[in-house]
Amino acid sequence: MHLNTEELVDIAEGTRAEASMPHLAACEPCRAQLRDLRAMLSAAQEVEVPEPSPLFWDHLSARVGQAVASEAADPARLIGSRSLSTWSWLFGARAFQASVAVAAVVLIAVALGTRTSAPPPLPAPASMSISDASVPAELLSDVATDDASLTLVASLTDQVDLETAREAGLAPRGSADHAVAHLSDSELRELGRLLKEELARSGA
Amino acid sequence: MAGTFPGSWPTADTAPPAAPRPMPAADDRPLDQLDEPGLVGACLAQRAGAFDLIVERHRRAVYQLCYRFVGNHEDASDLSQDVFLRAYRGLRSFRGQSTLATWLYRIGVNVCLNRVSAKTTLGKLTEPIEEKQFVDARAESPSELMLKDERAARVRAAIAQLPRKQRATLILRTYHEMSHQEIADALGSSVGAVKANFFHALGNLKKLLAEG
């Protein structure tokens, strides 16, 4: 039985010993195929890629750098931004979720404060894992515990711990200034770019 | 800013469910001291110069791969740029299960096979000999060099006429020393199919050279 293609390739490449195939010694067609394979392999290996100018490599790097820079200028195509919005990219996914939840607390609390009639001050619900310290007390002071809205707030925030809220720059120390002061250089650049974009859009 | 991104590798949006590889912790070492996962992590963290270093380390191999497919400097240069741009876009999908070089080859093969038409390839296949001024010819006489160039041009032209998968297999196996398994992964086939393609590529090469 003649050698199959896999056996011939293995022998031609030297990964299988000729001696392991006794058929070869007795079969001229198989030996001829093996000779052809080796000859073509050798012919192909001799073909070299002409070395381009030494200046070419830096030129190629520069071209790639420019192409990547123009990609990076488009936030929708930035590395890591495909599944996240610009803002979630800016702050990180967990922190972004925390921001949304805490913002919801603040907004609902403010809304409740404007429509409830002087209820007694109450602590935050036990189900909330954000401590009082993470949300200004004055924002919670007018909130009634049996209000259905509060249940919604609690469900929005029960996965958010203080650490996460701090990451979002929304912890007690977390004024906007505090958050901005803790942005990295690349985040600051992106924030600046977004602000400029917003100003340009609003015609300011 | 490495910690900004989700804490597993591969990441949530691209990850297969099994055996995620932990993302390397933030590494403040100089870029040239980072291993491949560290360098990829630095890129994902948008550390300045990290992707430049990847390009610098792999540009020659990527260019040579593209040149093997198209046979001319101009197209090889354009395709190399495209390979790196696609790599940049898809860096988060690099799972660290193969080397970065193998991953780049895989992108390169796809770019070359998809983007280069047979007509373009054959039309610009061989360059004038005078353009090959940077080939080291110190050990060869002018006549030997000319014969070698002619032989190389004929072989290159024959390789360019091979069916796509045979051509890709021959290039990756002969010039980039990829294992049969790596080629199978890159081309989405089996080791048996790769060996069969390699066998037929060499057989067809013989026929094409005999015709030429």
Short mmCIF file of C-alpha atoms in Angstrom, two decimals:
data_model
loop_
_atom_site.label_atom_id
_atom_site.label_comp_id
_atom_site.label_asym_id
_atom_site.label_seq_id
_atom_site.Cartn_x
_atom_site.Cartn_y
_atom_site.Cartn_z
CA MET A 1 0.00 0.00 0.00
CA HIS A 2 1.39 3.40 -1.03
CA LEU A 3 2.21 6.09 1.49
CA ASN A 4 -0.54 8.64 2.08
CA THR A 5 -0.06 12.41 1.79
CA GLU A 6 0.42 12.90 5.51
CA GLU A 7 3.15 10.27 5.71
CA LEU A 8 4.92 11.71 2.67
CA VAL A 9 4.80 15.25 4.11
CA ASP A 10 6.10 14.06 7.47
CA ILE A 11 9.03 12.24 5.84
CA ALA A 12 9.81 15.15 3.52
CA GLU A 13 9.89 17.51 6.48
CA GLY A 14 11.96 15.11 8.51
CA THR A 15 9.45 14.63 11.30
CA ARG A 16 9.08 10.94 10.44
CA ALA A 17 12.00 8.63 9.70
CA GLU A 18 12.17 6.96 6.30
CA ALA A 19 13.12 3.74 8.05
CA SER A 20 9.74 3.68 9.76
CA MET A 21 8.15 3.12 6.33
CA PRO A 22 9.60 -0.13 4.86
CA HIS A 23 7.29 0.28 1.86
CA LEU A 24 9.47 3.14 0.59
CA ALA A 25 12.43 0.88 -0.14
CA ALA A 26 10.33 -1.26 -2.45
CA CYS A 27 8.16 1.39 -4.14
CA GLU A 28 9.67 3.62 -6.80
CA PRO A 29 6.51 5.79 -7.29
CA CYS A 30 6.48 6.67 -3.57
CA ARG A 31 10.21 7.43 -3.64
CA ALA A 32 9.68 9.66 -6.72
CA GLN A 33 6.91 11.55 -4.94
CA LEU A 34 9.14 12.03 -1.94
CA ARG A 35 11.97 13.35 -4.14
CA ASP A 36 9.59 15.84 -5.80
CA LEU A 37 8.29 17.05 -2.48
CA ARG A 38 11.79 17.62 -1.18
CA ALA A 39 12.87 19.40 -4.35
CA MET A 40 9.89 21.79 -4.27
CA LEU A 41 10.33 22.40 -0.58
CA SER A 42 13.93 23.32 -1.21
CA ALA A 43 13.01 25.57 -4.16
CA ALA A 44 10.40 27.39 -2.09
CA GLN A 45 12.77 27.84 0.83
CA GLU A 46 15.31 29.59 -1.38
CA VAL A 47 12.94 32.44 -2.19
CA GLU A 48 13.74 35.40 0.02
CA VAL A 49 11.81 38.56 0.61
CA PRO A 50 13.86 41.50 -0.65
CA GLU A 51 14.91 43.63 2.27
CA PRO A 52 13.31 47.05 1.99
CA SER A 53 15.14 50.29 2.72
CA PRO A 54 16.22 50.59 6.36
CA LEU A 55 14.10 53.73 6.49
CA PHE A 56 11.01 51.75 5.58
CA TRP A 57 10.49 50.25 9.03
CA ASP A 58 10.18 53.57 10.80
CA HIS A 59 7.98 54.79 7.99
CA LEU A 60 5.70 51.78 8.44
CA SER A 61 5.55 52.35 12.20
CA ALA A 62 4.68 56.00 11.61
CA ARG A 63 1.92 55.08 9.18
CA VAL A 64 0.47 52.58 11.64
CA GLY A 65 0.76 55.16 14.41
CA GLN A 66 -1.16 57.72 12.38
CA ALA A 67 -3.86 55.22 11.48
CA VAL A 68 -4.21 54.17 15.11
CA ALA A 69 -4.28 57.79 16.26
CA SER A 70 -7.12 58.60 13.91
CA GLU A 71 -8.96 55.54 15.22
CA ALA A 72 -8.36 56.65 18.79
CA ALA A 73 -9.74 60.09 17.99
CA ASP A 74 -13.08 58.40 17.38
CA PRO A 75 -14.28 57.29 20.85
CA ALA A 76 -16.74 54.80 19.40
CA ARG A 77 -13.82 52.76 18.09
CA LEU A 78 -11.45 53.10 20.99
CA ILE A 79 -10.00 49.96 22.48
CA GLY A 80 -12.35 48.80 25.18
CA SER A 81 -15.18 51.10 24.27
CA ARG A 82 -17.20 48.90 22.00
CA SER A 83 -19.62 47.67 24.56
CA LEU A 84 -19.60 50.73 26.75
CA SER A 85 -20.72 54.27 26.31
CA THR A 86 -18.22 57.08 26.31
CA TRP A 87 -18.96 57.89 29.91
CA SER A 88 -18.72 54.33 31.07
CA TRP A 89 -15.38 54.11 29.32
CA LEU A 90 -14.29 57.22 31.12
CA PHE A 91 -15.13 55.96 34.56
CA GLY A 92 -15.09 52.19 34.13
CA ALA A 93 -18.07 49.88 33.93
CA ARG A 94 -18.65 49.25 37.63
CA ALA A 95 -18.14 52.84 38.55
CA PHE A 96 -20.50 53.90 35.79
CA GLN A 97 -23.25 51.66 37.16
CA ALA A 98 -22.63 53.09 40.59
CA SER A 99 -22.86 56.61 39.19
CA VAL A 100 -26.22 55.87 37.62
CA ALA A 101 -27.56 54.33 40.80
CA VAL A 102 -26.37 57.12 43.05
CA ALA A 103 -27.64 59.75 40.64
CA ALA A 104 -31.02 58.02 40.79
CA VAL A 105 -30.93 58.21 44.60
CA VAL A 106 -30.19 61.90 44.49
CA LEU A 107 -32.82 62.72 41.89
CA ILE A 108 -35.59 60.73 43.55
CA ALA A 109 -34.69 62.03 46.95
CA VAL A 110 -34.82 65.60 45.72
CA ALA A 111 -38.15 64.95 44.00
CA LEU A 112 -39.60 63.41 47.16
CA GLY A 113 -38.34 66.27 49.21
CA THR A 114 -40.34 68.72 47.16
CA ARG A 115 -43.66 66.91 47.49
CA THR A 116 -43.76 65.36 50.98
CA SER A 117 -45.02 67.42 53.89
CA ALA A 118 -42.49 67.63 56.67
CA PRO A 119 -42.12 64.00 57.75
CA PRO A 120 -39.79 63.28 60.63
CA PRO A 121 -36.09 62.73 59.74
CA LEU A 122 -35.36 59.05 59.20
CA PRO A 123 -32.23 57.03 58.55
CA ALA A 124 -31.62 55.41 55.20
CA PRO A 125 -33.24 52.01 54.74
CA ALA A 126 -31.33 49.07 56.09
CA SER A 127 -31.39 47.41 52.71
CA MET A 128 -29.17 50.08 51.23
CA SER A 129 -25.54 49.19 51.41
CA ILE A 130 -24.41 52.71 50.76
CA SER A 131 -23.85 54.24 54.16
CA ASP A 132 -25.32 57.54 55.19
CA ALA A 133 -21.95 59.03 54.75
CA SER A 134 -22.00 58.36 51.02
CA VAL A 135 -25.16 60.40 50.42
CA PRO A 136 -25.52 63.79 52.06
CA ALA A 137 -27.91 63.52 55.01
CA GLU A 138 -29.88 66.56 53.95
CA LEU A 139 -30.88 64.77 50.78
CA LEU A 140 -32.32 61.85 52.71
CA SER A 141 -33.83 63.69 55.63
CA ASP A 142 -37.24 64.14 54.06
CA VAL A 143 -37.63 60.67 52.67
CA ALA A 144 -40.43 58.47 54.01
CA THR A 145 -39.47 54.82 54.56
CA ASP A 146 -42.75 53.38 53.34
CA ASP A 147 -42.64 55.20 50.05
CA ALA A 148 -42.64 52.87 47.03
CA SER A 149 -40.07 55.06 45.31
CA LEU A 150 -37.66 54.29 48.10
CA THR A 151 -37.95 50.58 47.35
CA LEU A 152 -36.95 51.34 43.80
CA VAL A 153 -33.99 53.34 45.01
CA ALA A 154 -32.98 50.54 47.34
CA SER A 155 -33.14 47.97 44.56
CA LEU A 156 -31.06 50.20 42.32
CA THR A 157 -28.38 50.63 44.91
CA ASP A 158 -28.25 47.36 46.81
CA GLN A 159 -25.36 46.11 44.66
CA VAL A 160 -23.40 49.28 45.14
CA ASP A 161 -21.00 49.39 48.03
CA LEU A 162 -19.03 52.32 49.31
CA GLU A 163 -15.91 51.23 47.48
CA THR A 164 -17.75 51.22 44.19
CA ALA A 165 -19.32 54.57 44.86
CA ARG A 166 -15.88 55.98 45.60
CA GLU A 167 -14.59 54.62 42.32
CA ALA A 168 -17.32 56.61 40.67
CA GLY A 169 -16.05 59.76 42.34
CA LEU A 170 -19.40 60.09 44.09
CA ALA A 171 -18.40 59.22 47.65
CA PRO A 172 -18.62 61.88 50.38
CA ARG A 173 -15.34 63.38 49.34
CA GLY A 174 -16.59 62.96 45.84
CA SER A 175 -17.45 66.31 44.53
CA ALA A 176 -16.98 66.82 40.81
CA ASP A 177 -13.70 68.52 41.58
CA HIS A 178 -12.58 65.54 43.61
CA ALA A 179 -13.44 63.17 40.79
CA VAL A 180 -11.67 65.30 38.20
CA ALA A 181 -8.62 65.58 40.40
CA HIS A 182 -8.35 61.81 40.38
CA LEU A 183 -8.62 61.29 36.66
CA SER A 184 -5.58 60.02 34.81
CA ASP A 185 -3.97 62.04 32.04
CA SER A 186 -5.72 60.10 29.30
CA GLU A 187 -9.06 60.45 31.08
CA LEU A 188 -8.51 64.18 31.46
CA ARG A 189 -7.69 64.49 27.77
CA GLU A 190 -10.82 62.59 26.86
CA LEU A 191 -12.93 64.67 29.25
CA GLY A 192 -11.50 67.85 27.72
CA ARG A 193 -12.25 66.59 24.26
CA LEU A 194 -15.83 65.71 25.19
CA LEU A 195 -16.40 69.09 26.82
CA LYS A 196 -15.06 70.86 23.74
CA GLU A 197 -17.33 68.73 21.59
CA GLU A 198 -20.33 69.62 23.75
CA LEU A 199 -19.43 73.33 23.69
CA ALA A 200 -19.06 73.25 19.94
CA ARG A 201 -22.38 71.46 19.56
CA SER A 202 -24.19 73.95 21.77
CA GLY A 203 -22.60 76.83 19.89
CA ALA A 204 -20.90 78.25 22.99
CA MET B 1 -5.35 52.88 34.33
CA ALA B 2 -5.14 49.15 33.80
CA GLY B 3 -7.61 48.53 36.56
CA THR B 4 -10.30 50.50 34.73
CA PHE B 5 -11.05 47.62 32.46
CA PRO B 6 -12.96 44.54 33.54
CA GLY B 7 -10.84 42.29 35.67
CA SER B 8 -10.67 39.17 33.57
CA TRP B 9 -9.01 38.20 30.35
CA PRO B 10 -10.63 37.62 27.91
CA THR B 11 -13.08 40.40 28.57
CA ALA B 12 -16.78 40.09 29.02
CA ASP B 13 -17.85 41.32 25.62
CA THR B 14 -15.65 38.98 23.63
CA ALA B 15 -14.97 36.15 26.02
CA PRO B 16 -15.66 32.50 25.50
CA PRO B 17 -17.19 31.06 28.65
CA ALA B 18 -14.43 28.62 29.51
CA ALA B 19 -11.23 29.20 31.42
CA PRO B 20 -10.80 32.94 31.33
CA ARG B 21 -7.23 34.01 31.77
CA PRO B 22 -6.69 36.55 34.52
CA MET B 23 -5.80 40.02 33.31
CA PRO B 24 -2.32 40.93 34.45
CA ALA B 25 -2.27 43.42 37.27
CA ALA B 26 -1.17 46.96 36.46
CA ASP B 27 2.50 46.79 35.65
CA ASP B 28 4.55 49.92 35.93
CA ARG B 29 7.76 48.42 34.61
CA PRO B 30 9.26 49.94 31.46
CA LEU B 31 7.46 48.68 28.38
CA ASP B 32 10.49 46.92 26.97
CA GLN B 33 10.64 44.75 30.08
CA LEU B 34 7.08 43.51 29.75
CA ASP B 35 6.24 40.08 28.44
CA GLU B 36 3.52 39.68 25.80
CA PRO B 37 0.50 39.57 28.12
CA GLY B 38 1.93 42.55 29.99
CA LEU B 39 2.41 44.47 26.79
CA VAL B 40 -1.11 43.68 25.63
CA GLY B 41 -2.39 44.76 29.04
CA ALA B 42 -0.46 48.00 28.70
CA CYS B 43 -2.08 48.58 25.30
CA LEU B 44 -5.53 47.97 26.71
CA ALA B 45 -4.71 50.40 29.47
CA GLN B 46 -3.77 52.86 26.73
CA ARG B 47 -0.26 53.23 28.02
CA ALA B 48 1.67 55.47 25.66
CA GLY B 49 4.04 53.63 23.36
CA ALA B 50 2.77 50.14 24.14
CA PHE B 51 1.22 49.45 20.76
CA ASP B 52 4.17 51.11 19.05
CA LEU B 53 6.38 48.51 20.66
CA ILE B 54 4.19 45.68 19.42
CA VAL B 55 4.43 47.12 15.91
CA GLU B 56 8.19 47.48 16.21
CA ARG B 57 8.63 43.89 17.35
CA HIS B 58 6.44 42.31 14.70
CA ARG B 59 6.55 44.64 11.70
CA ARG B 60 9.23 42.73 9.82
CA ALA B 61 7.48 39.36 10.13
CA VAL B 62 4.11 40.85 9.20
CA TYR B 63 5.58 42.67 6.21
CA GLN B 64 7.32 39.52 5.01
CA LEU B 65 4.10 37.53 5.34
CA CYS B 66 2.24 40.12 3.26
CA TYR B 67 5.05 40.28 0.72
CA ARG B 68 4.91 36.50 0.30
CA PHE B 69 1.26 36.82 -0.62
CA VAL B 70 1.39 39.80 -2.95
CA GLY B 71 4.96 39.78 -4.23
CA ASN B 72 5.46 43.54 -4.29
CA HIS B 73 6.57 46.13 -1.78
CA GLU B 74 3.80 48.64 -2.26
CA ASP B 75 0.91 46.26 -1.56
CA ALA B 76 2.83 44.49 1.18
CA SER B 77 3.34 47.83 2.90
CA ASP B 78 -0.35 48.76 2.68
CA LEU B 79 -1.45 45.34 3.86
CA SER B 80 0.99 45.42 6.77
CA GLN B 81 -0.54 48.68 7.94
CA ASP B 82 -3.99 47.14 7.64
CA VAL B 83 -2.92 44.10 9.67
CA PHE B 84 -1.71 46.26 12.54
CA LEU B 85 -4.77 48.47 12.44
CA ARG B 86 -7.01 45.41 12.65
CA ALA B 87 -4.87 44.06 15.45
CA TYR B 88 -5.30 47.33 17.33
CA ARG B 89 -9.05 47.22 16.89
CA GLY B 90 -9.24 43.61 18.00
CA LEU B 91 -6.64 43.58 20.74
CA ARG B 92 -9.22 42.83 23.40
CA SER B 93 -10.06 39.60 21.63
CA PHE B 94 -6.47 38.38 21.89
CA ARG B 95 -6.84 35.54 24.35
CA GLY B 96 -3.22 34.79 25.03
CA GLN B 97 -3.75 31.20 23.94
CA SER B 98 -1.27 31.61 21.09
CA THR B 99 1.71 33.87 20.74
CA LEU B 100 1.10 37.41 19.60
CA ALA B 101 3.04 36.57 16.42
CA THR B 102 0.72 33.68 15.59
CA TRP B 103 -2.30 35.88 16.29
CA LEU B 104 -0.91 38.57 13.99
CA TYR B 105 -0.20 35.98 11.28
CA ARG B 106 -3.79 34.86 11.53
CA ILE B 107 -4.97 38.41 10.96
CA GLY B 108 -2.41 38.80 8.20
CA VAL B 109 -3.56 35.69 6.37
CA ASN B 110 -7.17 36.85 6.52
CA VAL B 111 -6.28 40.33 5.34
CA CYS B 112 -4.17 39.00 2.49
CA LEU B 113 -6.66 36.37 1.38
CA ASN B 114 -9.65 38.66 1.61
CA ARG B 115 -8.26 41.88 0.32
CA VAL B 116 -5.94 40.98 -2.48
CA SER B 117 -7.51 39.94 -5.72
CA ALA B 118 -5.75 37.42 -7.93
CA LYS B 119 -5.54 40.02 -10.67
CA THR B 120 -3.68 42.52 -8.52
CA THR B 121 -1.37 39.82 -7.29
CA LEU B 122 -0.42 38.56 -10.70
CA GLY B 123 -0.20 42.04 -12.19
CA LYS B 124 2.38 43.24 -9.70
CA LEU B 125 3.94 39.97 -8.87
CA THR B 126 7.54 40.53 -9.61
CA GLU B 127 9.58 43.63 -9.08
CA PRO B 128 12.36 44.80 -11.34
CA ILE B 129 15.65 43.36 -10.23
CA GLU B 130 17.13 46.81 -9.70
CA GLU B 131 14.63 47.43 -6.90
CA LYS B 132 16.15 44.57 -4.93
CA GLN B 133 19.15 46.60 -4.03
CA PHE B 134 19.14 45.62 -0.40
CA VAL B 135 19.53 41.87 -0.94
CA ASP B 136 22.84 40.82 0.48
CA ALA B 137 24.85 39.70 -2.55
CA ARG B 138 28.31 39.68 -1.07
CA ALA B 139 28.91 35.97 -1.68
CA GLU B 140 27.54 35.77 -5.21
CA SER B 141 28.76 36.88 -8.60
CA PRO B 142 26.47 39.11 -10.71
CA SER B 143 25.54 36.21 -12.98
CA GLU B 144 24.78 33.93 -10.05
CA LEU B 145 22.72 36.66 -8.49
CA MET B 146 20.77 37.16 -11.71
CA LEU B 147 20.06 33.45 -12.04
CA LYS B 148 18.97 33.26 -8.44
CA ASP B 149 16.67 36.25 -8.90
CA GLU B 150 15.12 34.71 -11.98
CA ARG B 151 14.56 31.42 -10.19
CA ALA B 152 13.07 33.21 -7.22
CA ALA B 153 10.78 35.24 -9.47
CA ARG B 154 9.51 32.07 -11.17
CA VAL B 155 8.89 30.32 -7.86
CA ARG B 156 7.20 33.41 -6.44
CA ALA B 157 4.97 33.65 -9.50
CA ALA B 158 4.09 29.97 -9.22
CA ILE B 159 3.25 30.30 -5.51
CA ALA B 160 0.97 33.23 -6.34
CA GLN B 161 -1.03 31.02 -8.69
CA LEU B 162 -1.72 28.38 -6.08
CA PRO B 163 -5.24 28.08 -4.69
CA ARG B 164 -5.68 30.34 -1.66
CA LYS B 165 -5.50 27.78 1.13
CA GLN B 166 -2.61 25.93 -0.49
CA ARG B 167 -0.76 29.22 -0.86
CA ALA B 168 -1.45 30.25 2.73
CA THR B 169 -0.37 26.86 4.02
CA LEU B 170 2.84 26.85 2.00
CA ILE B 171 3.75 30.38 3.10
CA LEU B 172 3.05 29.85 6.78
CA ARG B 173 4.78 26.48 6.89
CA THR B 174 7.81 27.22 4.75
CA TYR B 175 8.62 30.81 5.65
CA HIS B 176 7.14 31.39 9.08
CA GLU B 177 7.82 28.00 10.62
CA MET B 178 4.35 27.65 12.03
CA SER B 179 3.38 24.16 13.17
CA HIS B 180 0.66 22.29 11.33
CA GLN B 181 -1.59 22.82 14.33
CA GLU B 182 -0.98 26.59 14.36
CA ILE B 183 -1.73 26.77 10.65
CA ALA B 184 -4.88 24.73 11.18
CA ASP B 185 -5.96 27.20 13.86
CA ALA B 186 -5.15 30.17 11.66
CA LEU B 187 -7.03 28.81 8.67
CA GLY B 188 -9.86 27.21 10.57
CA SER B 189 -9.13 23.70 9.38
CA SER B 190 -7.67 20.45 10.69
CA VAL B 191 -4.07 19.26 10.85
CA GLY B 192 -4.89 16.58 8.28
CA ALA B 193 -6.28 19.19 5.91
CA VAL B 194 -3.21 21.37 6.41
CA LYS B 195 -0.88 18.50 5.52
CA ALA B 196 -3.00 17.63 2.49
CA ASN B 197 -2.94 21.29 1.38
CA PHE B 198 0.81 21.40 1.85
CA PHE B 199 1.27 18.22 -0.18
CA HIS B 200 -0.89 19.51 -3.03
CA ALA B 201 0.74 22.95 -2.88
CA LEU B 202 4.16 21.40 -3.49
CA GLY B 203 2.77 19.16 -6.22
CA ASN B 204 1.10 22.10 -7.98
CA LEU B 205 4.27 24.15 -7.60
CA LYS B 206 6.16 21.50 -9.55
CA LYS B 207 3.55 21.55 -12.34
CA LEU B 208 3.49 25.35 -12.54
CA LEU B 209 7.27 25.58 -12.69
CA ALA B 210 7.35 22.94 -15.41
CA GLU B 211 4.78 24.91 -17.43
CA GLY B 212 6.57 28.21 -16.96
#
